[in-house]
Structure formats: C-alpha cells, structure tokens
C-alpha cells in the first residue's frame, strides 16, 4: 500500500465517516484515492475555514452521542492550509478535538519556496495541540493513530498532519506491518491523569462541608467529559448553586432552580454577584478566562478555590487554588458523589441572598422581552430568542455566531438538551456559526439545528450556503439583522461616546441570496410575525433562512467593562453617557 | 530580576527547540542562555534555559506549560542553592604571559594556544559569576574575542 491508502485506512479504522475539505494540487492523490475507495462521505466546503468549523461542529456535537467522531478536514498546501488557520486557532482556544490533514509540496522541493508551499508546521505549531509531517509511507498510519489519540485525550485540541505529495504516493516496504489494535503511541512526555487523587478529594469535601456560601462553576470540562447528569445529581445532593461558563451552558437544564445562569462579562447579575460573595468556588473544567474573571486582583477575594481541571497548566494560572484536582470532571464528580463524608446543608441565608440577586434585573428583562420591540418598533433580539426558546421548548441545538446575538442566545434560550450549545468562545470568531451548524447537523441528524448569526458574521462565511444546498442539510438559519456590528456598537455606546466608527453596515438582499441557493426565506419585521415565522421554519422540510430586522440600539446587559471588576457591572443603559475623553483608552 | 534556570528533558525531535523557544517568547521573556545536549538516554535531549523573572508564580506557569508539550518528558526549575550552574568561555587575550601567570591558581583556566608573545587563547570554566570576575580582573582592554556556552546545570 502507498501513503494515501494507509492514510485513509487509518482514518477508517478511527471510525471517521465525514471528510470536510477542498482539493488542490498537493492533496489530489488523497482525494483521488478517497473517491475510488468510496468509504467516506465527502463534504465540500466553499472555503477551507468553513471545513474547519464543520469539523469542529461534528466533533463537539457527537461527543455526547454513543458514537463520538473526530472532525477531519482535508485541504491542499499553501493557501488551502493557510485558510484553515483561523478555524484551527479557534479549535485550540476552545479545546476541540479535530484533525486537519494538509497536502504539502514534495519532500524534494520543501524549503525552496515551491509553488503553493507554506511552512504549515511552523505556522500551526503555536495554535494547535500537535503537528506532524510524516516523511515515509511507513510512518503515515501510525501518525494518524497517534494524532487522533492526542487530539481526543486529556484536554482536546486540533492536530495537524502535513503530508508531502510524494509520501502520499510512496509505496510502503514489502515487510511493512501495522496492527492498529495493538498500537500504543510512544509518548513519554504526554501525561493526563483522569482519576483524581485521594488527598485533594478529602480536602475538597472538607472545604465543601464547612462552606457557608459555596458556588459551583460548570465549565466546558463538564460537557467534554459528559458529566452533565452527574453534576445535576451533585448539586441536588449538596444543595449548592451553580453558574455556567460560556462553554458550560447546556450541561444542566438552564432553568434548573439551582442554576444562576452564565457568569462573566455578560453573565447574569445573580451569577456574578454570587461569585463576589461566595466563600468557596468549586470550578469544574474551566480556565478562569479574563472574560469570566474581569480584574484578577478583585476576583473572588473572599473565596477558597477548588479547581478540577484535566490540564495541569491551567491550575494556578490566573486564580490561586486552595485545592487542585488535576483530573477528569466526570471521574471527580463520580468519586465525590460516592463519598459518604459529603453533606447537604440547606444554607438558607445564602439562598435568600442569591434569590434577591435574581430580582435585580428580572422585571426589566421580563418587560423588554414581553414588549419585544425597541426604537422605531424594531424587534429586540432577546425577545426573538426567548420566543424561539418557547416554540422549541428549549430542546433544539443552538449554534450562535459572535456578537450581541450570541450573548442573547447564551442568556435567553432555555437549554434543556445536554450538549446543545456550540459557540466560539475563546477566540470569538465571527463566521463560525453557519459551517459549525453543518457539522452539528451531520453529527445529530435527528435533532433540530439553528444557526443564529448577526448581519456581520453571516457575511463572513455565508458561502457555506453552497454546502447546505448541495448536501441538502437541514439547518434553520436565523439572521438577526441590526444593520450594525452590534457588539462593537454597544462598546462604542458605552465607552466611545457613541461614535460609531466602522460599525454601520449595508447588507445585501438576504432574500435574493437565499433564493440563489434555492433556500426558502422569510423576512420578519413585526412582533406578531415572529412566532409564525419560527413555526414555518420548523415545518419547512430542509433549510430555511429567517431574517429578523432588529433594533440597533438594543444592548446586552449586564456588562462588566473589559479589565473592570465585578463592582463595575453595568446594569442599566446609560443613555449615551458623557464620558471623560481621557478615560476612553482605558475602558476599551 | 531573579535569574532562573529551567531544566527540561525532551524527545530529540525536530521542532522541539522551536516550540520551547516560541513558548518563552509568547510569555514575553528574553532567553538569557539556552544550552542543549544529548541526555544519557538515547533519543532524549537535555536543555537548560536561563531567564530573568522575580515572580515565582510566573516561573511555575512556564514550567507547567513546557510540561504540557507532548515532546517534553520532564521539566523543573533549578535553584542556585541546590544545583550547579556552570559555563565555559573561550577567550582570546592580548596579554603578557607573565601577567597571565599571576591569575593561575586563582582561576581555573587552560591555555589552549599561545599564538605569539602576547596573544593567548584560553578556556575558563566555572560559574557565570566566576567567569565574569576573571574577565573583570583581566580587564576588557585585553580581550580580543570571547565565546561563552551559556549555562548548563545539574542538581546536587
Ligand atoms: C473574525 C472577527 N472579526 C472581528 C471581530 C470583532 N467583533 C466581535 S463582535 C463584532 C460584531 C458582530 O456583528 P454582527 O455579526 O452583526 O452581530 P451583532 O453583534 O450585531 O449581533 C465584531 C466586529 C470578531 N469577533 N471576529
Ligand atoms: Mg449586527
């Protein structure tokens, strides 16, 4: 067998079904072999970045199914590989397992600036978990197995295989043998410790039992280790409140009485105030990102911290821990739940306090959602998302893009299904939604999938409507069109004296665009049409585009200014506040 | 700023040095010295990196993030009290042999070559401070050229 056959054989053995990609000179041999084999479903993206996000969607959505799959993308060298960069960096920030296979120029011309040569390994090294360049056909198979192993174990991440064209065609030697079942990668420097140690568990339980105001953080690690159910049992058993990170959403039902919602920059008042007041934080699978903590020296000053995290390098990185548990969240919760020392304390005063925090914005938000319209009778995004949540009973899969609408989706959709929320968090990559939704739908074909974008982000990757058209992928597409790069406009409102530099945007006729791709479309401008339009999309067999005309002045609150502390939380719209010029730089 | 030495054992693969130096750059350090050699175990490299940082927590972070690399087998910080830090310097001096003799005994150097009456090439080994002291005492005006290896270190 030759390199390309060994590559595809190994992917097959890894249970890969879908290949997302785009062909070109340096990967043609692999494409040719793939077509002849007929063993994969090839999904052609319209841009390599799209392929990377499709692969992410597949990895992320399938991890909670009985058949987890790793998303694989396949592109040519040079420009093809470089177009993957944003999607790979995004997967790295969000710990998403993914395998990117890029063709490379032949070994004989590497480092001569050959046609379509880029130093893929050099470019990708700092933005992925591992890079490989097999230099013999005999190395290809074991590289694929090792790459998949590294991508999917411990803290997940993207892995790159840069495969020179001559190696794709090279024959393996006569006596080449490889047994995937017996293969164990030789990685003396790769450690991850899924099982928690006894001593920190004992210390953690001691802290939990004596805490008066404990708070649990549900991070991405809860989703990634499939620990949602266990977490729910744990909070019910201990009566401890829980707040979610952006990526922790949907691990437990959003309206669970002990759930305080999302924490951080656009988190709920109750989650953020709880953090300020807590005497113990139990952080499960999260990394204390700056969007979560705000100003570090003011963060949770009174709290002891138990940090459960599979990646040892995250422990003590931003926040000092009292007890560190370097382990898998699922296994840790399992051990904690089984420990008879763990007690349940009513903590009524703590709950009274939390319930009072819940009241701070409740009425304002309820009213805004009910009224559903803002300036010039234009729709409010939060009203639309709330109605979507009601119509779908919170059960559907939601893929937001990046911006105000994303935060509206995080806050106002009532997630009921485990692992039903897929966004770009760490990188915040506009344009992620549409391609990611394609991957999600392929992973979970029986569930309803909503791609929700702003007018800005939609235009970053809407070429992927081509893939939706060609593959007849049933994704319901919502564009929340406020005529602005809304999130940036919000910052301009708060911190730049309302000077809207580079944020107003003219958009094309999204109806004509949908029509060009043969996808049904409806534009919604009136509140009474919102629910019928959502119902129409649900009834529609296959994809549909809904465009909602939204109020550009709507803001997502509360908001903690970047670099600010929780005490700086903005709760009410300041109505174009006059700010001291000299402070502008600081605020941004 | 406190001087730190980090000792790392890594797989002897292409790109590992690149990864490590990239991480140190990303953390915004300027590497003081970096030495690499083969370790006792075949296929393993031994690396000593020195940099300046006063904050212990930040050094621990660098160590943890280095440990995270798949190719890095083990990493630890070596402190001066519990380890030897040594380097070698090759120095070309323009100095009278009689003057050079006066340093003999106090500094441990070896004359590799005497090119003329007053041109000597010698080798000095020792701690950074010791080599600095030697150079100071000899006097900058006598030094024609100097090459230093950078620090390599071992635990006591
Ligand atoms: C690729 C990329 N470029 C720029 C940004 C900065 N950015 C963050 S949100 C945002 C505005 C998004 O506008 P839109 O898609 O219309 O969504 P809205 O906020 O209006 O809901 C921008 C420009 C980004 N996150 N990603
Ligand atoms: Mg917008």
XYZ file of C-alpha atoms and ligand atoms in Angstrom:
771
model
C 0.000 0.000 0.000
C 1.036 3.599 -0.513
C 0.889 6.649 1.729
C -2.550 7.855 0.691
C -4.065 4.386 1.086
C -2.519 3.990 4.514
C -3.837 7.423 5.483
C -7.397 6.583 4.502
C -7.179 3.101 6.000
C -6.160 4.601 9.325
C -8.995 7.149 9.192
C -11.408 4.324 8.501
C -10.080 2.400 11.480
C -10.619 5.516 13.570
C -14.313 5.369 12.569
C -14.131 8.559 10.543
C -17.189 8.911 8.287
C -17.063 12.503 7.104
C -14.223 14.371 5.446
C -14.657 18.134 5.185
C -12.435 19.807 2.699
C -11.323 21.358 -0.508
C -8.981 19.927 -3.069
C -5.892 21.298 -4.814
C -2.582 20.204 -6.319
C -0.806 18.894 -3.257
C -3.713 16.807 -1.924
C -5.065 15.455 -5.237
C -3.653 11.947 -4.752
C -5.562 11.575 -1.459
C -8.787 12.902 -2.997
C -8.399 10.519 -5.901
C -7.966 7.541 -3.603
C -10.868 8.691 -1.409
C -13.183 8.819 -4.403
C -12.150 5.364 -5.577
C -12.488 3.841 -2.112
C -15.977 5.303 -1.670
C -15.712 4.725 2.069
C -16.186 8.312 3.253
C -18.817 10.947 2.864
C -17.006 13.936 1.435
C -18.439 17.330 2.369
C -17.090 20.076 0.196
C -16.851 23.401 1.971
C -16.748 26.595 -0.073
C -13.779 27.912 1.873
C -11.292 25.920 3.968
C -12.216 27.917 7.075
C -15.719 26.525 6.606
C -14.304 22.995 6.543
C -12.506 23.612 9.845
C -15.695 24.798 11.544
C -17.705 21.912 10.098
C -15.147 19.530 11.571
C -15.442 21.323 14.922
C -19.225 21.052 14.821
C -19.024 17.309 14.194
C -16.516 16.727 16.995
C -18.390 18.813 19.503
C -21.911 17.628 18.796
C -21.018 13.948 18.559
C -19.068 13.712 21.794
C -22.236 13.203 23.798
C -23.587 10.540 21.419
C -22.860 6.811 21.592
C -20.586 7.229 18.566
C -18.227 10.167 19.091
C -16.418 11.119 15.889
C -13.426 13.284 15.325
C -13.921 16.039 12.745
C -11.401 15.724 9.943
C -10.586 18.314 7.316
C -8.591 17.779 4.212
C -7.037 20.599 2.209
C -4.253 21.377 -0.180
C -0.959 23.066 0.681
C -0.166 26.785 0.776
C -3.373 28.826 0.505
C -5.581 25.846 1.337
C -3.733 25.186 4.558
C -3.474 28.875 5.413
C -7.243 29.243 5.061
C -7.567 26.702 7.866
C -5.575 28.794 10.305
C -8.476 30.698 11.910
C -10.542 27.552 12.360
C -7.607 25.675 13.883
C -6.742 28.531 16.260
C -10.400 28.658 17.266
C -10.466 24.917 17.998
C -7.289 25.283 20.028
C -8.757 28.044 22.179
C -11.920 26.017 22.762
C -10.218 22.621 23.317
C -11.999 20.979 20.394
C -10.520 17.728 19.044
C -10.033 17.944 15.328
C -7.682 16.541 12.719
C -6.509 18.688 9.822
C -4.718 16.922 7.004
C -2.970 19.245 4.597
C -1.150 18.303 1.436
C 2.403 19.575 1.251
C 4.765 20.015 -1.690
C 7.037 17.046 -2.384
C 9.928 16.485 0.019
C 12.427 17.162 -2.785
C 11.314 20.800 -3.073
C 10.353 21.602 0.531
C 12.031 24.827 1.696
C 12.674 26.072 -1.837
C 9.591 28.351 -1.896
C 7.990 25.918 -4.285
C 4.593 26.680 -5.817
C 1.960 26.734 -3.053
C 4.462 25.919 -0.379
C 3.833 27.279 3.121
C 5.548 26.243 6.314
C 2.380 24.679 7.700
C 4.080 23.045 10.675
C 5.747 26.346 11.559
C 2.534 28.331 11.272
C 0.330 25.851 13.097
C 2.715 24.915 15.918
C 1.649 27.637 18.367
C -2.079 27.297 17.599
C -2.657 23.583 17.816
C -2.028 20.674 20.131
C 0.431 18.840 17.904
C 1.838 18.872 14.386
C 3.207 16.023 12.283
C 4.945 15.689 8.962
C 5.408 12.016 8.072
C 8.433 11.549 5.851
C 7.912 7.928 4.826
C 4.848 5.943 3.783
C 5.553 3.571 6.681
C 5.010 6.429 9.143
C 1.642 7.564 7.838
C -0.644 5.076 9.557
C 0.892 5.355 12.968
C 0.901 9.131 12.655
C -2.866 9.179 12.035
C -3.496 6.950 15.045
C -1.217 8.954 17.286
C -2.721 12.230 16.027
C -6.272 11.087 16.794
C -5.164 9.830 20.190
C -3.515 13.145 21.079
C -6.442 15.202 19.722
C -9.100 13.352 21.696
C -7.446 12.556 25.028
C -6.773 14.813 28.001
C -7.700 18.343 27.083
C -8.793 18.011 23.474
C -7.377 20.099 20.674
C -6.655 20.306 16.965
C -3.816 18.284 15.458
C -2.228 18.800 12.049
C -0.764 16.255 9.667
C 1.146 17.924 6.856
C 1.652 15.226 4.254
C 4.092 15.784 1.373
C 2.766 14.782 -2.007
C 5.488 12.249 -2.771
C 4.801 10.461 0.517
C 1.124 10.185 -0.466
C 2.251 8.177 -3.485
C 5.173 6.332 -1.905
C 4.833 2.544 -1.517
C 5.416 1.129 1.931
C 8.162 -1.516 2.058
C 7.369 -5.185 1.407
C 7.644 -6.147 5.036
C 5.668 -3.195 6.409
C 3.157 -4.363 9.004
C 0.905 -2.366 11.290
C -1.719 -3.510 13.743
C -3.960 -0.643 14.810
C -5.408 -2.645 17.683
C -2.031 -3.299 19.209
C -0.648 0.160 18.501
C 0.244 2.285 21.527
C 1.799 5.641 20.698
C 5.214 6.181 22.261
C 4.666 9.469 24.090
C 6.816 9.593 27.193
C 6.107 13.315 27.575
C 2.323 13.178 27.221
C 0.526 12.861 30.515
C -3.011 13.281 31.586
C -4.419 11.960 34.789
C -8.148 11.273 34.561
C -8.502 9.800 38.044
C -8.421 12.186 40.994
C -6.080 11.550 43.886
C -7.457 10.696 47.285
C -5.961 13.515 49.349
C -7.263 16.523 47.389
C -10.695 14.867 47.267
C -10.652 14.621 51.050
C -9.616 18.268 51.349
C -12.263 19.331 48.851
C -15.011 17.592 50.800
C -13.805 19.205 53.989
C -13.994 22.641 52.352
C -17.418 21.945 50.878
C -18.826 20.733 54.183
C -17.696 23.747 56.118
C -18.516 26.353 53.463
C -21.386 28.747 54.170
C -21.569 30.256 50.700
C -20.310 27.739 48.149
C -20.749 28.105 44.404
C -20.102 25.587 41.638
C -18.763 26.600 38.234
C -19.871 24.427 35.371
C -17.199 24.698 32.676
C -16.522 23.172 29.273
C -14.952 20.183 31.003
C -18.395 19.149 32.243
C -19.628 18.957 28.652
C -16.419 17.386 27.366
C -16.424 14.623 29.963
C -20.176 14.069 29.568
C -20.725 14.853 33.209
C -23.938 16.909 32.945
C -26.123 14.273 34.632
C -23.593 13.699 37.377
C -23.310 17.412 38.003
C -27.055 17.689 38.328
C -27.052 14.865 40.876
C -24.169 16.509 42.693
C -25.845 19.908 43.027
C -29.118 18.318 44.080
C -27.389 16.201 46.646
C -25.423 19.116 48.129
C -27.894 21.970 47.509
C -25.092 24.139 46.123
C -25.857 26.797 43.476
C -24.204 26.546 40.080
C -23.148 29.126 37.490
C -22.031 28.208 33.972
C -19.203 29.465 31.843
C -19.991 30.230 28.194
C -18.969 26.714 27.221
C -20.555 25.091 30.243
C -24.055 26.065 29.114
C -26.436 23.197 28.325
C -24.656 20.728 30.635
C -27.585 21.057 33.037
C -31.054 22.450 32.238
C -30.777 26.256 32.120
C -33.882 26.700 34.273
C -32.808 24.294 36.975
C -33.748 26.030 40.240
C -30.133 25.917 41.406
C -28.747 27.353 38.157
C -27.799 31.018 38.268
C -27.064 31.239 34.553
C -23.938 32.341 32.766
C -21.124 34.127 34.584
C -18.662 36.715 33.331
C -18.674 39.848 31.197
C -22.268 39.406 30.013
C -23.264 36.982 32.724
C -26.321 37.326 34.912
C -26.360 39.597 37.947
C -27.015 36.601 40.191
C -24.068 34.575 38.878
C -21.628 37.467 39.128
C -22.814 38.730 42.500
C -22.686 35.175 43.812
C -19.028 34.989 42.803
C -18.322 38.217 44.688
C -19.979 36.911 47.824
C -19.016 33.255 47.766
C -16.641 31.783 50.326
C -15.908 28.730 48.187
C -15.689 28.285 44.415
C -15.779 24.771 43.038
C -14.557 25.190 39.478
C -15.220 22.209 37.230
C -13.334 22.012 33.939
C -12.715 25.676 33.202
C -9.754 28.012 32.896
C -10.710 31.336 34.522
C -10.581 33.221 31.233
C -10.430 37.022 31.560
C -13.968 37.321 30.196
C -15.017 35.274 33.212
C -12.920 36.883 35.919
C -12.611 40.549 34.977
C -9.924 42.298 37.010
C -7.997 39.470 38.657
C -6.934 41.220 41.841
C -10.570 41.922 42.663
C -11.796 38.484 41.719
C -13.460 36.319 44.357
C -11.257 37.763 47.059
C -13.059 36.031 49.893
C -13.288 32.609 48.373
C -11.303 29.441 48.694
C -10.983 27.731 45.324
C -11.276 24.054 44.430
C -10.145 23.684 40.842
C -10.904 20.463 38.974
C -9.125 20.550 35.629
C -7.617 17.943 33.302
C -4.961 20.371 32.025
C -2.407 20.855 34.819
C -1.071 24.043 33.226
C -4.398 25.787 33.855
C -4.201 25.238 37.591
C -2.925 28.355 39.384
C -2.564 30.157 36.029
C -4.978 33.012 36.664
C -6.525 32.221 40.028
C -4.758 30.709 43.039
C -6.288 27.426 44.070
C -6.763 26.149 47.583
C -7.245 22.577 46.454
C -6.175 21.464 43.000
C -7.664 18.328 41.478
C -5.850 17.590 38.253
C -8.342 15.121 36.825
C -11.311 14.473 34.587
C -14.522 16.180 35.777
C -16.697 13.102 35.304
C -14.462 10.886 37.392
C -14.044 13.542 40.042
C -17.796 14.031 40.409
C -18.218 10.287 40.488
C -15.772 9.973 43.366
C -17.253 12.946 45.224
C -20.783 11.607 44.881
C -19.750 8.256 46.241
C -18.099 9.729 49.315
C -20.213 9.371 52.463
C -18.471 12.379 54.042
C -20.220 14.743 51.619
C -23.081 16.519 53.382
C -26.104 18.507 52.344
C -26.633 21.786 54.168
C -29.710 23.953 53.458
C -27.706 27.226 53.624
C -30.906 29.261 53.741
C -29.218 32.646 54.203
C -27.065 32.053 51.154
C -30.068 31.109 49.065
C -32.047 34.127 50.313
C -29.224 36.328 49.163
C -28.974 34.615 45.760
C -32.702 34.910 45.265
C -32.511 38.606 45.982
C -29.792 38.964 43.307
C -32.136 37.220 40.910
C -34.650 40.002 41.362
C -32.275 42.832 40.360
C -32.898 42.706 36.620
C -35.762 40.265 36.421
C -38.572 42.799 35.957
C -36.696 44.914 33.417
C -35.821 41.895 31.338
C -39.282 40.380 31.587
C -40.777 43.615 30.374
C -38.323 44.047 27.492
C -38.967 40.506 26.354
C -42.713 40.889 26.575
C -42.768 44.195 24.690
C -40.321 42.670 22.225
C -39.703 45.891 20.279
C -37.381 48.848 20.738
C -36.719 52.036 18.787
C -38.703 52.549 15.560
C -40.718 49.476 16.506
C -37.815 47.274 15.515
C -37.518 43.836 17.063
C -35.425 43.095 20.123
C -33.089 40.132 19.819
C -33.788 38.952 23.343
C -37.487 38.783 22.542
C -36.818 36.686 19.442
C -34.514 34.255 21.236
C -36.966 33.938 24.123
C -39.772 33.107 21.689
C -37.546 30.630 19.841
C -36.868 29.006 23.170
C -40.585 28.726 23.908
C -41.529 27.445 20.474
C -38.836 24.762 20.602
C -39.296 24.157 24.349
C -35.560 24.698 24.790
C -34.767 21.344 23.232
C -33.013 22.298 19.989
C -29.341 22.659 19.141
C -28.173 26.262 19.035
C -25.120 27.498 17.159
C -24.640 31.244 17.632
C -22.142 33.365 15.776
C -20.216 36.096 17.595
C -21.672 39.387 18.774
C -24.677 40.671 20.677
C -26.959 37.995 19.262
C -24.529 35.367 20.619
C -24.857 36.707 24.142
C -28.647 36.885 23.688
C -28.595 33.196 22.730
C -26.454 32.401 25.766
C -28.783 34.242 28.099
C -32.302 33.808 26.750
C -32.505 30.313 25.329
C -33.643 27.836 27.942
C -31.277 24.916 27.243
C -32.849 21.588 28.092
C -30.798 19.180 25.996
C -27.349 18.118 27.147
C -24.599 19.462 24.870
C -26.908 21.561 22.734
C -24.935 24.821 22.608
C -21.959 25.297 20.284
C -20.261 28.653 20.002
C -16.846 30.141 19.504
C -15.780 31.247 22.963
C -12.055 31.668 23.467
C -11.379 33.074 20.019
C -14.779 34.614 19.328
C -14.536 34.002 15.599
C -17.226 35.719 13.562
C -18.499 33.485 10.797
C -18.242 30.272 12.804
C -21.952 29.603 13.065
C -23.091 28.550 9.603
C -20.319 25.999 8.922
C -20.298 24.746 12.522
C -24.066 24.139 12.285
C -23.452 21.900 9.249
C -21.085 19.724 11.284
C -23.524 19.646 14.199
C -26.393 18.545 11.944
C -24.312 15.740 10.440
C -23.452 14.534 13.942
C -27.011 14.738 15.277
C -29.272 14.353 12.214
C -32.415 13.677 14.221
C -32.278 16.910 16.195
C -33.255 20.384 15.037
C -30.325 22.708 14.467
C -30.411 26.509 14.476
C -27.588 28.628 13.126
C -28.065 32.127 14.555
C -25.892 34.926 13.166
C -25.697 38.682 13.054
C -25.686 40.502 9.744
C -21.929 40.942 10.109
C -20.895 37.403 10.956
C -23.304 35.831 8.474
C -21.464 37.580 5.666
C -18.147 36.151 6.803
C -18.962 32.574 5.826
C -22.277 32.604 4.000
C -20.639 30.916 1.046
C -21.328 27.736 3.023
C -24.960 28.038 1.920
C -23.484 26.260 -1.091
C -22.697 23.210 1.028
C -26.146 23.348 2.613
C -27.708 23.477 -0.839
C -25.601 20.706 -2.313
C -25.842 18.330 0.638
C -29.431 19.310 1.482
C -28.547 19.908 5.058
C -31.479 20.799 7.250
C -30.198 23.760 9.196
C -32.593 26.509 10.246
C -30.775 29.780 9.689
C -31.591 32.935 11.596
C -30.059 36.296 10.736
C -30.593 38.917 13.426
C -30.034 41.971 11.272
C -29.491 45.182 13.182
C -27.588 46.936 10.395
C -24.526 47.177 12.606
C -21.613 45.263 14.020
C -23.752 45.400 17.081
C -21.424 44.246 19.816
C -18.809 46.776 18.797
C -21.537 49.404 18.535
C -22.501 48.597 22.123
C -18.921 49.267 23.276
C -18.945 52.485 21.285
C -22.156 53.481 23.048
C -20.691 52.813 26.482
C -17.044 53.719 26.135
C -16.511 55.798 22.971
C -19.160 58.483 23.359
C -21.414 56.872 20.801
C -19.026 57.441 17.900
C -19.913 54.603 15.524
C -16.628 54.104 13.697
C -16.698 51.239 11.223
C -19.826 49.611 12.602
C -22.777 50.626 10.399
C -23.060 48.126 7.598
C -25.038 47.797 4.428
C -26.115 44.262 3.712
C -27.167 42.573 0.509
C -30.723 41.363 -0.031
C -30.567 38.177 2.012
C -33.793 37.055 0.330
C -32.158 37.081 -3.088
C -29.109 35.336 -1.695
C -31.239 32.583 -0.193
C -33.122 32.310 -3.451
C -29.863 31.958 -5.357
C -29.085 28.903 -3.254
C -32.618 27.575 -3.548
C -33.301 28.014 0.155
C -36.702 29.306 1.345
C -36.547 32.676 3.047
C -38.746 34.925 5.150
C -38.150 38.434 6.402
C -39.739 39.343 9.733
C -40.301 42.918 10.877
C -43.333 42.675 13.158
C -43.537 41.127 16.582
C -46.693 39.191 15.749
C -44.885 37.520 12.838
C -42.011 36.210 14.926
C -43.605 33.034 16.234
C -45.374 32.131 12.959
C -42.089 32.541 11.089
C -40.290 30.280 13.557
C -43.079 27.737 13.171
C -42.823 27.978 9.415
C -39.101 27.249 9.579
C -39.772 24.271 11.831
C -42.426 22.948 9.445
C -40.183 23.509 6.438
C -38.521 20.349 5.181
C -34.879 21.278 4.911
C -33.045 24.513 5.396
C -34.749 27.869 5.692
C -33.460 31.400 6.226
C -35.285 33.766 8.569
C -34.144 37.374 8.662
C -35.310 39.472 11.603
C -34.977 43.248 11.418
C -33.637 44.233 14.814
C -33.163 47.405 16.816
C -29.526 48.520 16.601
C -29.807 50.353 19.936
C -30.561 47.199 21.899
C -27.837 46.299 24.370
C -26.980 43.148 26.243
C -26.810 43.764 29.966
C -25.396 43.389 32.452
C -21.923 44.084 31.225
C -18.635 44.207 33.059
C -16.294 46.505 31.131
C -13.123 44.816 29.863
C -10.486 44.990 32.590
C -13.097 46.027 35.150
C -14.081 44.213 38.287
C -17.457 42.817 39.239
C -18.156 46.022 41.147
C -18.129 47.875 37.800
C -21.022 45.837 36.417
C -23.301 47.978 34.227
C -26.923 47.049 34.841
C -28.890 49.831 33.163
C -28.474 51.501 29.798
C -26.637 54.754 30.491
C -28.392 56.518 27.538
C -25.293 57.707 25.721
C -23.318 58.732 28.771
C -20.848 61.561 28.544
C -17.504 60.090 29.396
C -14.244 61.770 30.141
C -12.177 61.695 26.897
C -9.028 60.701 28.743
C -10.695 57.564 30.040
C -11.672 56.199 26.646
C -8.482 54.263 26.055
C -8.683 52.622 29.433
C -12.238 51.476 29.035
C -11.592 49.680 25.767
C 15.071 40.346 38.392
C 15.961 36.953 39.725
C 17.856 34.655 37.428
C 16.155 31.311 36.877
C 17.356 28.047 35.395
C 14.862 25.625 33.934
C 15.985 22.112 33.150
C 13.994 20.160 30.576
C 14.309 16.662 29.193
C 12.715 16.408 25.776
C 12.446 13.967 22.914
C 15.232 14.611 20.422
C 12.809 15.553 17.611
C 12.952 18.352 15.060
C 10.884 21.346 16.080
C 11.061 20.793 19.835
C 13.551 23.595 20.374
C 11.339 25.780 18.192
C 8.283 25.010 20.307
C 10.067 25.723 23.543
C 11.589 28.973 22.400
C 8.240 30.025 20.950
C 6.542 29.487 24.289
C 9.175 31.532 26.070
C 8.746 34.325 23.532
C 4.956 34.129 23.886
C 5.358 34.544 27.627
C 7.415 37.635 26.760
C 10.781 36.575 28.125
C 14.122 37.153 26.587
C 16.144 33.966 26.921
C 19.377 34.675 28.791
C 21.066 31.430 27.824
C 19.924 28.168 26.323
C 22.015 25.041 26.066
C 21.068 21.695 24.563
C 22.877 18.390 24.652
C 22.141 14.693 24.419
C 20.947 13.139 27.643
C 22.170 9.803 28.940
C 19.129 8.054 27.474
C 19.302 7.696 23.686
C 16.750 9.838 21.837
C 16.396 12.303 24.701
C 17.786 15.839 24.821
C 18.699 17.814 27.885
C 18.019 21.528 27.811
C 18.949 24.266 30.259
C 17.233 27.598 29.817
C 18.005 30.649 31.909
C 15.809 33.722 32.036
C 15.001 36.524 34.461
C 11.811 36.619 36.495
C 11.140 37.632 40.086
C 7.607 36.260 40.340
C 7.665 32.594 41.339
C 4.098 32.003 40.119
C 5.053 33.092 36.616
C 8.018 30.740 36.553
C 5.789 27.892 37.701
C 3.460 28.747 34.817
C 6.308 28.480 32.307
C 7.297 25.121 33.784
C 3.726 23.814 33.601
C 3.227 24.974 30.050
C 6.521 23.427 28.976
C 5.463 20.180 30.625
C 2.324 20.240 28.542
C 4.214 19.803 25.271
C 3.916 16.248 24.053
C 7.663 16.041 23.428
C 8.672 17.340 26.837
C 9.267 14.491 29.255
C 10.046 16.421 32.405
C 10.785 19.958 33.464
C 11.895 21.539 36.680
C 13.285 24.749 37.970
C 16.762 24.500 39.495
C 17.675 26.930 42.219
C 21.232 28.036 42.839
C 21.402 26.578 46.353
C 20.643 23.061 45.258
C 22.277 22.850 41.881
C 25.456 23.642 39.984
C 25.253 26.184 37.180
C 28.315 26.210 35.003
C 29.505 27.549 31.703
C 32.648 27.554 29.617
C 34.251 30.536 27.927
C 36.882 30.520 25.199
C 38.797 33.787 25.313
C 41.377 35.311 23.015
C 43.551 37.690 25.008
C 46.266 40.124 24.186
C 48.244 39.954 27.370
C 51.793 39.314 28.505
C 52.421 35.741 29.523
C 53.852 36.981 32.807
C 50.657 38.821 33.666
C 48.565 35.837 32.747
C 50.623 33.723 35.102
C 49.511 35.849 38.034
C 45.949 34.609 37.551
C 46.997 30.993 37.525
C 45.949 29.272 40.683
C 43.183 31.728 41.464
C 41.233 30.991 38.311
C 40.960 27.660 36.766
C 41.886 28.134 33.135
C 43.654 26.190 30.499
C 45.769 27.748 27.775
C 44.654 26.220 24.510
C 47.200 28.018 22.398
C 49.794 30.726 22.569
C 49.798 32.368 19.161
C 52.558 34.879 19.850
C 54.273 36.527 22.792
C 51.148 38.198 23.932
C 48.230 36.522 22.114
C 46.734 33.623 24.063
C 43.618 31.546 23.561
C 42.383 30.077 26.772
C 39.443 28.245 28.186
C 37.822 29.075 31.514
C 35.105 27.003 33.131
C 33.020 27.859 36.139
C 30.007 29.732 37.359
C 28.858 32.761 35.436
C 29.976 34.985 38.273
C 33.415 33.421 38.363
C 33.965 33.903 34.653
C 32.725 37.492 34.901
C 35.180 38.082 37.760
C 38.032 36.674 35.720
C 37.199 38.892 32.762
C 36.941 41.928 35.017
C 40.267 41.240 36.581
C 41.977 40.641 33.243
C 40.489 43.891 32.002
C 38.242 44.464 28.972
C 41.107 46.146 27.122
C 42.956 42.828 26.872
C 40.066 40.851 25.421
C 40.172 40.338 21.659
C 37.324 37.874 21.344
C 35.193 35.815 23.641
C 32.764 32.903 23.196
C 30.622 31.610 26.067
C 28.475 28.499 26.025
C 25.716 29.700 28.290
C 24.679 27.886 31.408
C 24.225 24.188 31.811
C 23.059 22.975 35.182
C 22.706 19.900 37.342
C 21.079 19.207 40.659
C 23.331 18.446 43.616
C -13.370 37.482 12.623
C -13.716 38.552 13.597
N -13.520 39.853 13.301
C -13.862 40.823 14.180
C -14.401 40.507 15.392
C -14.771 41.613 16.389
N -16.224 41.617 16.631
C -16.756 40.993 17.682
S -18.430 41.087 17.706
C -18.445 42.004 16.305
C -19.740 42.480 15.715
C -20.580 41.386 15.191
O -21.605 41.970 14.417
P -22.819 41.101 13.921
O -22.336 39.845 13.302
O -23.707 41.933 13.073
O -23.543 40.695 15.271
P -24.292 41.649 16.322
O -23.291 42.000 17.382
O -24.782 42.827 15.586
O -25.360 40.781 16.873
C -17.153 42.220 15.840
C -16.812 43.029 14.653
C -14.571 39.135 15.668
N -15.042 38.721 16.837
N -14.257 38.185 14.771
Mg -25.344 43.050 13.565
